[in-house]
Every structure is written in C-alpha cells, then in structure tokens.
Tab-separated table of C-alpha atoms and ligand atoms in Angstrom:
chain	number	residue	atom	x	y	z
A	1	MET	CA	-0.008	12.530	20.454
A	2	GLU	CA	1.888	9.181	20.454
A	3	ASN	CA	5.426	8.534	19.826
A	4	PHE	CA	6.100	5.788	16.902
A	5	ASN	CA	9.662	4.684	15.986
A	6	HIS	CA	10.678	8.257	17.421
A	7	ILE	CA	7.874	9.666	15.215
A	8	THR	CA	4.787	11.826	16.604
A	9	ILE	CA	1.775	10.821	15.201
A	10	ASP	CA	-1.379	12.731	15.194
A	11	PRO	CA	-4.095	10.158	16.186
A	12	MET	CA	-6.909	12.185	14.489
A	13	GLU	CA	-5.248	13.155	11.247
A	14	LEU	CA	-6.988	10.310	9.255
A	15	ALA	CA	-10.173	10.304	11.606
A	16	GLY	CA	-12.997	9.385	9.429
A	17	LYS	CA	-11.061	7.992	6.485
A	18	ARG	CA	-11.929	4.390	5.206
A	19	VAL	CA	-9.152	3.082	4.023
A	20	LEU	CA	-7.902	-0.066	1.869
A	21	VAL	CA	-4.462	-1.449	2.036
A	22	THR	CA	-3.841	-4.661	-0.083
A	23	GLY	CA	-1.382	-7.363	1.602
A	24	GLY	CA	-1.302	-6.155	4.923
A	25	THR	CA	-0.732	-9.374	6.935
A	26	LYS	CA	2.585	-10.869	6.756
A	27	GLY	CA	4.955	-8.166	8.745
A	28	GLY	CA	6.069	-6.458	5.320
A	29	MET	CA	5.212	-3.007	4.228
A	30	GLY	CA	1.598	-3.828	3.851
A	31	GLU	CA	1.291	-4.439	7.821
A	32	ALA	CA	3.372	-1.459	8.493
A	33	ILE	CA	1.154	0.684	6.592
A	34	VAL	CA	-1.936	-0.696	7.865
A	35	LYS	CA	-0.652	-0.095	11.424
A	36	ARG	CA	0.588	3.411	10.793
A	37	LEU	CA	-2.723	4.494	9.195
A	38	THR	CA	-4.713	2.910	11.649
A	39	LYS	CA	-2.701	4.669	14.687
A	40	ALA	CA	-3.424	8.177	12.470
A	41	GLY	CA	-7.157	7.340	12.902
A	42	ALA	CA	-8.566	5.609	9.962
A	43	THR	CA	-10.487	2.636	9.492
A	44	VAL	CA	-8.068	0.366	7.533
A	45	ILE	CA	-9.322	-2.655	5.624
A	46	THR	CA	-6.957	-5.284	4.479
A	47	THR	CA	-6.475	-8.209	2.108
A	48	ALA	CA	-4.402	-11.298	1.638
A	49	ARG	CA	-4.971	-14.677	0.299
A	50	THR	CA	-4.713	-16.609	3.541
A	51	THR	CA	-6.819	-15.519	6.693
A	52	PRO	CA	-4.755	-15.100	9.679
A	53	GLU	CA	-6.308	-16.364	12.744
A	54	GLU	CA	-6.255	-12.876	14.421
A	55	LEU	CA	-8.438	-11.257	11.626
A	56	LYS	CA	-10.909	-14.263	11.349
A	57	GLU	CA	-13.717	-12.216	13.046
A	58	THR	CA	-13.095	-8.678	11.767
A	59	GLU	CA	-14.985	-7.163	9.054
A	60	LEU	CA	-11.537	-4.997	8.296
A	61	PHE	CA	-10.336	-8.128	6.499
A	62	ILE	CA	-10.861	-9.662	3.083
A	63	GLN	CA	-9.642	-13.066	1.814
A	64	ALA	CA	-8.960	-12.791	-1.787
A	65	ASP	CA	-6.382	-13.646	-4.408
A	66	ILE	CA	-6.116	-10.014	-6.197
A	67	SER	CA	-3.907	-11.282	-9.161
A	68	THR	CA	-7.534	-12.642	-10.533
A	69	PRO	CA	-10.317	-10.715	-11.615
A	70	GLU	CA	-12.360	-12.804	-9.182
A	71	GLY	CA	-10.335	-11.872	-6.425
A	72	THR	CA	-10.457	-7.664	-7.094
A	73	ALA	CA	-14.201	-8.429	-8.004
A	74	LYS	CA	-14.870	-9.799	-4.410
A	75	ILE	CA	-13.014	-6.945	-2.642
A	76	VAL	CA	-14.696	-4.246	-4.638
A	77	GLU	CA	-18.218	-5.752	-3.998
A	78	TYR	CA	-17.452	-6.176	-0.144
A	79	ILE	CA	-16.125	-2.494	0.161
A	80	LEU	CA	-18.861	-0.955	-1.914
A	81	GLU	CA	-21.511	-2.829	0.118
A	82	ARG	CA	-20.266	-2.528	3.758
A	83	PHE	CA	-18.200	0.917	3.498
A	84	GLY	CA	-19.744	2.532	0.394
A	85	GLY	CA	-16.140	2.824	-1.020
A	86	VAL	CA	-12.778	3.993	0.434
A	87	ASP	CA	-11.310	7.721	0.688
A	88	ILE	CA	-7.643	6.250	0.327
A	89	LEU	CA	-6.563	3.077	-1.670
A	90	VAL	CA	-2.970	1.668	-1.199
A	91	ASN	CA	-2.100	-0.887	-3.570
A	92	ASN	CA	0.703	-2.603	-2.071
A	93	VAL	CA	0.721	-6.259	-3.116
A	94	GLY	CA	3.483	-7.224	-5.530
A	95	GLY	CA	6.512	-9.119	-5.888
A	96	SER	CA	8.202	-11.841	-8.245
A	97	SER	CA	8.046	-15.430	-7.921
A	98	THR	CA	9.575	-16.435	-11.312
A	99	PRO	CA	12.637	-18.687	-11.575
A	100	THR	CA	15.904	-17.316	-11.608
A	101	GLY	CA	18.620	-18.434	-14.427
A	102	GLY	CA	17.827	-16.042	-17.295
A	103	VAL	CA	15.303	-15.257	-19.812
A	104	LEU	CA	14.767	-18.840	-21.365
A	105	LYS	CA	13.906	-19.885	-17.957
A	106	GLN	CA	10.810	-17.627	-17.926
A	107	THR	CA	7.541	-18.779	-19.377
A	108	ASP	CA	4.397	-17.210	-20.669
A	109	GLU	CA	2.716	-18.291	-17.548
A	110	ASP	CA	5.364	-16.594	-15.369
A	111	TRP	CA	5.063	-13.291	-17.346
A	112	GLN	CA	1.371	-13.490	-17.165
A	113	ARG	CA	1.097	-14.134	-13.303
A	114	THR	CA	3.736	-11.183	-12.548
A	115	PHE	CA	1.875	-8.674	-14.338
A	116	ASP	CA	-1.488	-9.925	-12.775
A	117	THR	CA	-0.198	-9.422	-9.602
A	118	ASN	CA	1.925	-6.212	-9.876
A	119	LEU	CA	-0.075	-4.285	-12.671
A	120	PHE	CA	-3.890	-5.724	-13.202
A	121	ALA	CA	-4.219	-6.067	-9.510
A	122	ALA	CA	-3.979	-2.397	-9.014
A	123	VAL	CA	-5.579	-1.472	-12.465
A	124	ARG	CA	-8.853	-3.334	-11.419
A	125	LEU	CA	-8.884	-2.415	-7.813
A	126	ASP	CA	-8.618	1.364	-8.884
A	127	ARG	CA	-11.345	0.971	-11.394
A	128	GLY	CA	-13.628	-0.778	-9.000
A	129	LEU	CA	-13.176	1.953	-6.205
A	130	LEU	CA	-13.039	4.983	-8.247
A	131	PRO	CA	-16.726	5.752	-8.724
A	132	PRO	CA	-17.460	6.739	-5.208
A	133	MET	CA	-14.320	8.769	-4.986
A	134	LEU	CA	-15.340	10.707	-8.142
A	135	LYS	CA	-18.855	11.288	-6.579
A	136	GLN	CA	-17.469	12.791	-3.436
A	137	SER	CA	-14.564	14.474	-5.646
A	138	TYR	CA	-12.197	13.345	-3.234
A	139	GLY	CA	-9.666	10.372	-2.741
A	140	VAL	CA	-6.188	9.308	-2.742
A	141	ILE	CA	-4.401	6.336	-4.416
A	142	LEU	CA	-1.045	5.141	-3.959
A	143	HIS	CA	0.782	2.705	-6.093
A	144	ILE	CA	3.841	0.681	-4.776
A	145	THR	CA	6.311	0.196	-7.333
A	146	SER	CA	10.091	-0.710	-6.880
A	147	ILE	CA	13.429	0.722	-7.717
A	148	GLN	CA	13.471	-1.917	-10.004
A	149	ARG	CA	10.879	-0.023	-12.462
A	150	ARG	CA	14.115	1.860	-13.879
A	151	PHE	CA	16.783	-0.254	-12.543
A	152	PRO	CA	15.782	-4.096	-13.715
A	153	GLY	CA	16.835	-6.792	-11.826
A	154	GLU	CA	18.737	-9.672	-13.627
A	155	ASN	CA	16.686	-12.226	-12.176
A	156	THR	CA	13.495	-10.411	-11.985
A	157	MET	CA	13.062	-9.143	-15.379
A	158	ALA	CA	9.203	-9.701	-15.652
A	159	TYR	CA	8.814	-8.218	-12.288
A	160	SER	CA	10.691	-5.096	-13.103
A	161	ALA	CA	8.688	-4.647	-16.506
A	162	ALA	CA	5.370	-5.021	-14.717
A	163	LYS	CA	6.644	-2.372	-12.125
A	164	ALA	CA	7.671	-0.191	-15.082
A	165	ALA	CA	3.982	-0.314	-16.423
A	166	LEU	CA	2.455	0.463	-13.026
A	167	GLY	CA	4.695	3.496	-12.583
A	168	ASN	CA	3.654	4.765	-16.193
A	169	TYR	CA	-0.161	3.710	-15.724
A	170	SER	CA	0.125	5.506	-12.089
A	171	LYS	CA	1.357	8.793	-13.640
A	172	ALA	CA	-1.381	8.582	-16.313
A	173	LEU	CA	-3.914	8.123	-13.960
A	174	ALA	CA	-2.701	11.148	-11.764
A	175	THR	CA	-2.961	13.292	-14.745
A	176	GLU	CA	-6.625	12.082	-15.407
A	177	LEU	CA	-7.765	12.290	-11.709
A	178	ALA	CA	-6.049	15.555	-10.478
A	179	PRO	CA	-8.704	17.767	-11.659
A	180	LYS	CA	-11.373	15.713	-10.250
A	181	GLY	CA	-9.918	15.980	-6.476
A	182	ILE	CA	-8.139	12.454	-6.721
A	183	ARG	CA	-4.453	12.347	-5.997
A	184	VAL	CA	-2.617	9.607	-7.248
A	185	ASN	CA	1.179	8.976	-6.416
A	186	SER	CA	3.535	6.166	-6.311
A	187	ILE	CA	6.395	4.927	-3.905
A	188	ALA	CA	9.367	2.945	-5.355
A	189	PRO	CA	11.164	1.287	-2.247
A	190	GLY	CA	14.559	-0.471	-2.587
A	191	PHE	CA	15.702	-3.303	-0.379
A	192	THR	CA	13.393	-3.911	2.242
A	193	GLU	CA	14.057	-6.797	4.411
A	194	THR	CA	10.374	-8.304	4.966
A	195	LYS	CA	9.122	-11.796	4.893
A	196	ALA	CA	8.465	-11.571	1.228
A	197	ALA	CA	12.062	-10.546	0.555
A	198	GLU	CA	13.325	-13.212	2.479
A	199	ARG	CA	11.167	-15.778	0.866
A	200	LEU	CA	12.807	-13.989	-2.687
A	201	ILE	CA	16.335	-14.656	-1.090
A	202	GLU	CA	15.709	-18.057	-0.037
A	203	ARG	CA	14.581	-19.267	-3.636
A	204	MET	CA	17.599	-17.590	-4.845
A	205	ALA	CA	19.792	-19.784	-2.864
A	206	ASN	CA	17.850	-22.890	-3.222
A	207	GLU	CA	18.395	-22.556	-7.108
A	208	ARG	CA	21.842	-21.597	-6.926
A	209	GLY	CA	22.772	-24.237	-4.250
A	210	CYS	CA	24.040	-21.613	-2.104
A	211	GLY	CA	23.699	-20.386	1.290
A	212	TYR	CA	21.084	-17.633	2.665
A	213	ASN	CA	23.718	-15.111	3.548
A	214	ASP	CA	25.625	-15.895	0.074
A	215	ALA	CA	22.236	-15.380	-1.899
A	216	ARG	CA	21.563	-11.982	-0.013
A	217	GLN	CA	24.987	-10.718	-0.454
A	218	SER	CA	24.626	-11.182	-4.297
A	219	LEU	CA	21.469	-9.400	-4.187
A	220	MET	CA	23.139	-6.608	-2.417
A	221	ASP	CA	26.238	-6.751	-5.097
A	222	SER	CA	23.495	-6.553	-7.734
A	223	LEU	CA	22.345	-3.496	-6.559
A	224	GLY	CA	25.774	-1.907	-6.328
A	225	GLY	CA	25.707	-1.743	-2.707
A	226	ILE	CA	23.472	0.278	-0.400
A	227	PRO	CA	25.296	3.741	0.504
A	228	ILE	CA	23.317	4.216	3.701
A	229	GLY	CA	24.920	0.998	4.822
A	230	ARG	CA	21.707	-1.130	5.572
A	231	THR	CA	18.293	-2.404	4.224
A	232	ALA	CA	15.049	-0.227	4.941
A	233	ARG	CA	12.643	-1.314	7.533
A	234	PRO	CA	8.888	-1.653	6.635
A	235	GLU	CA	8.055	0.993	8.744
A	236	GLU	CA	10.047	3.477	6.973
A	237	VAL	CA	8.083	3.239	4.008
A	238	ALA	CA	4.912	3.254	5.988
A	239	GLU	CA	5.865	6.638	7.224
A	240	LEU	CA	6.322	7.944	3.634
A	241	ALA	CA	3.044	6.240	2.821
A	242	ALA	CA	1.065	8.390	5.906
A	243	PHE	CA	2.742	11.426	4.582
A	244	LEU	CA	1.490	10.864	0.975
A	245	VAL	CA	-2.052	9.913	2.054
A	246	SER	CA	-2.650	12.903	4.180
A	247	ASN	CA	-3.535	16.440	3.473
A	248	ARG	CA	-0.074	17.570	4.472
A	249	ALA	CA	0.657	16.254	0.848
A	250	SER	CA	-2.094	18.091	-0.845
A	251	TYR	CA	-0.214	19.576	-3.585
A	252	ILE	CA	1.611	16.189	-4.460
A	253	VAL	CA	0.379	14.726	-7.758
A	254	GLY	CA	1.804	12.115	-9.977
A	255	ALA	CA	5.096	11.856	-8.187
A	256	GLU	CA	7.261	8.686	-7.985
A	257	HIS	CA	8.999	8.576	-4.432
A	258	THR	CA	12.163	6.596	-4.093
A	259	ILE	CA	12.933	5.414	-0.639
A	260	ASP	CA	15.954	3.325	-1.095
A	261	GLY	CA	19.075	4.472	1.075
A	262	GLY	CA	20.739	5.712	-1.855
A	263	ILE	CA	20.883	2.628	-4.251
A	264	VAL	CA	20.140	4.320	-7.496
A	265	ARG	CA	22.872	6.548	-8.127
A	266	THR	CA	21.379	8.438	-11.294
A	267	ILE	CA	19.261	11.295	-11.054
B	301	NAP	N1	10.487	-6.062	-0.062
B	301	NAP	C1	11.399	-5.075	-0.991
B	301	NAP	O1	12.483	-5.314	-0.860
B	301	NAP	C2	10.533	-4.633	-1.830
B	301	NAP	C3	11.471	-3.426	-2.709
B	301	NAP	C4	10.788	-2.774	-3.553
B	301	NAP	C5	9.706	-2.933	-3.847
B	301	NAP	N2	8.520	-3.866	-3.195
B	301	NAP	C6	6.915	-3.844	-3.249
B	301	NAP	O2	6.591	-3.347	-2.013
B	301	NAP	C7	5.001	-4.127	-1.871
B	301	NAP	C8	5.121	-4.819	-0.617
B	301	NAP	O3	6.410	-5.767	-0.670
B	301	NAP	P1	6.726	-6.315	1.029
B	301	NAP	O4	8.084	-7.225	0.392
B	301	NAP	O5	6.694	-5.523	1.934
B	301	NAP	O6	5.548	-7.510	1.023
B	301	NAP	P2	4.347	-7.481	1.929
B	301	NAP	O7	3.727	-6.261	2.100
B	301	NAP	O8	4.595	-8.158	3.436
B	301	NAP	O9	3.130	-8.405	1.055
B	301	NAP	C9	3.084	-9.634	1.425
B	301	NAP	C10	1.239	-9.464	1.534
B	301	NAP	O10	0.694	-9.465	0.709
B	301	NAP	C11	-0.080	-10.677	0.475
B	301	NAP	N3	-0.140	-11.075	-1.018
B	301	NAP	C12	0.778	-11.569	-1.784
B	301	NAP	N4	0.059	-12.045	-2.801
B	301	NAP	C13	-1.056	-11.830	-2.759
B	301	NAP	C14	-2.052	-12.137	-3.793
B	301	NAP	N5	-1.854	-12.735	-4.955
B	301	NAP	N6	-3.438	-11.740	-3.449
B	301	NAP	C15	-3.797	-11.256	-2.057
B	301	NAP	N7	-2.628	-10.883	-1.182
B	301	NAP	C16	-1.514	-11.105	-1.720
B	301	NAP	C17	0.380	-11.640	1.378
B	301	NAP	O11	-0.286	-12.282	1.946
B	301	NAP	P3	-0.794	-14.000	1.404
B	301	NAP	O12	0.472	-14.395	1.172
B	301	NAP	O13	-1.773	-14.816	2.346
B	301	NAP	O14	-1.796	-13.632	0.225
B	301	NAP	C18	0.953	-10.503	2.438
B	301	NAP	O15	-0.260	-9.808	3.127
B	301	NAP	C19	5.255	-5.010	-3.220
B	301	NAP	O16	4.538	-4.349	-4.256
B	301	NAP	C20	6.557	-5.226	-3.740
B	301	NAP	O17	6.768	-5.536	-5.195
B	301	NAP	C21	9.200	-4.588	-2.098
C-alpha cells in the first residue's frame, strides 16, 4: 500500500485493466487521473494534440486532436489494434476557447468548435471503443462535465450548453448500457486551478484589459464565491474518478458527481 496525498492506494486495485484517459499531459485533471489510475495498477493510455518529450517513445501515448472525427478515429484504431480495446474510458478533454463579451461575439465556428471538443469527441470515442466492452460484458465510462452544465457561465455559454448536452447524453448512455455490464457516470468539477483554467483567466484578463488577479477574482465572484474557501486540486478530482471506475462503485450508474467545494447552492 502506498500513501498518496494522505490517501492509501491499493496498487493492485486496477491491475490488468486497460484504460484510456484523454488529455493527460498538461498538469490538469487528465494528468492527475492518469497518475492516480497508474498507481492503482492499471495500464493507462493517454492522448493530446502535442507530444510531450517524455512520452515520445511510449506506446501509452497517442497524438491526436480529439475535436475532429479523424482524431478520434486514429485513437480508436490504435487502441483496437494494440490493446484490443479498453476496460475503462475517461473522457476528460474539454474546455472553452470562445471570446468573452457576450452572445453577439460568439460565431458559428466558436459554437461548433466548443461542441466538437466537449460533446462529439466523447460520443465518437465511446462509440468506437464500445464494441469490445460489449463483447466482454464489462466496461466503465466516465464523462467529465462541469458545474456549468446547470450553472451556465456568463462568458462561456457555448461551453455550458455543450457540457449540458454531454451530461444528458451520459445519462441516456448509462441507461442503455447498464444491462450489458457497462457502467457510465459523470463528474462535474467546480473551479479547479489547472493550467487550462489559468489560460482561460489569462484570456479573460487580456480581453478585459485587466490583471490576472482581477480576472481570477471576477471569475470567483461570478460563481458566488467558494464556500470551502479555495479552488480544487486536480488530485481531488482524480480521487473521485479512481473510486467511480473501481468495483467499489459497482452499483453507481448514470449519476453525476459534483465536486465543487460547495459552489452550487441548489439541490
Ligand atoms: N479546470 C476547471 O476549473 C474545470 C472545471 C469544470 C470542468 N472542467 C473540465 O474538466 C476537464 C479537464 O479540465 P482541465 O482544466 O483539468 O484540463 P486538462 O485535463 O489539463 O486538459 C488539458 C489536456 O487536454 C489536452 N487537449 C486539449 N484539447 C485537446 C484536443 N482538442 N485534442 C486532444 N487533446 C486535447 C491537452 O493537451 P494539448 O493541448 O497538447 O492537446 C492536455 O493534455 C475538461 O473537460 C474541462 O472542461 C474543468
């Protein structure tokens, strides 16, 4: 047993499990989930658009842009050929890159890109990797949505709408696949201070002509503050993911798990 962030990890819990986590390279939730599931004994494959130096030689990394059908097809083909499929699929990639400044600033291209990245990437990967899961009557799929799914951000309306669609799709998929031995669930994080979140804040600061701290504060204010008093660490989200993909969560199906330090006040 190893102690990780004050949590005892069973290094054999996911032994023999083949896992795909999308977007596991840039110090955010994706990378934290890759590390956490690897420590639990799984073989974890990850993807990104850019190949980090340390992952150049490994068969556990696939370079692909998952916002395109070609990118997801490349990932599916590679996994089916080399690994015969995966047992656990964590659809982590997502995010917003649309301009701030209101609805009139959002072009068709902004909306399409946001839905391609946050919804269609998961739909295509799930569909491509489901056949071997169905054949073995076993699989676990996780979708990373956002609290913005039901608490739309003022500057991220396309992203919020795409995450709402992802949550809705995730629920339908869970209902269809549960009788076939496949569990589907989702995680809705709150404000998690990853590099991707820092880039969003920097963009907001540039567009508004204010400093980073002011933009960060205005983001916190738009959330109505965080009752627990701080933003989340990616490892905290990874811990929830590790639980949900394990057999400890064997009866959890079609549920969205909010992890937000209390930001969403409604029940
Ligand atoms: N951070 C937050 O506060 C927050 C809150 C709620 C929900 N979420 C959701 O949580 C998930 C993880 O967010 P995160 O902030 O922790 O980021 P993250 O996991 O660090 O994501 C960045 C990773 O995704 C890859 N990536 C980005 N776009 C890609 C694309 N089109 N194709 C392939 N790979 C791509 C990046 O590599 P490359 O750039 O090299 O491609 C990098 O590996 C996302 O779904 C996000 O929407 C985040």
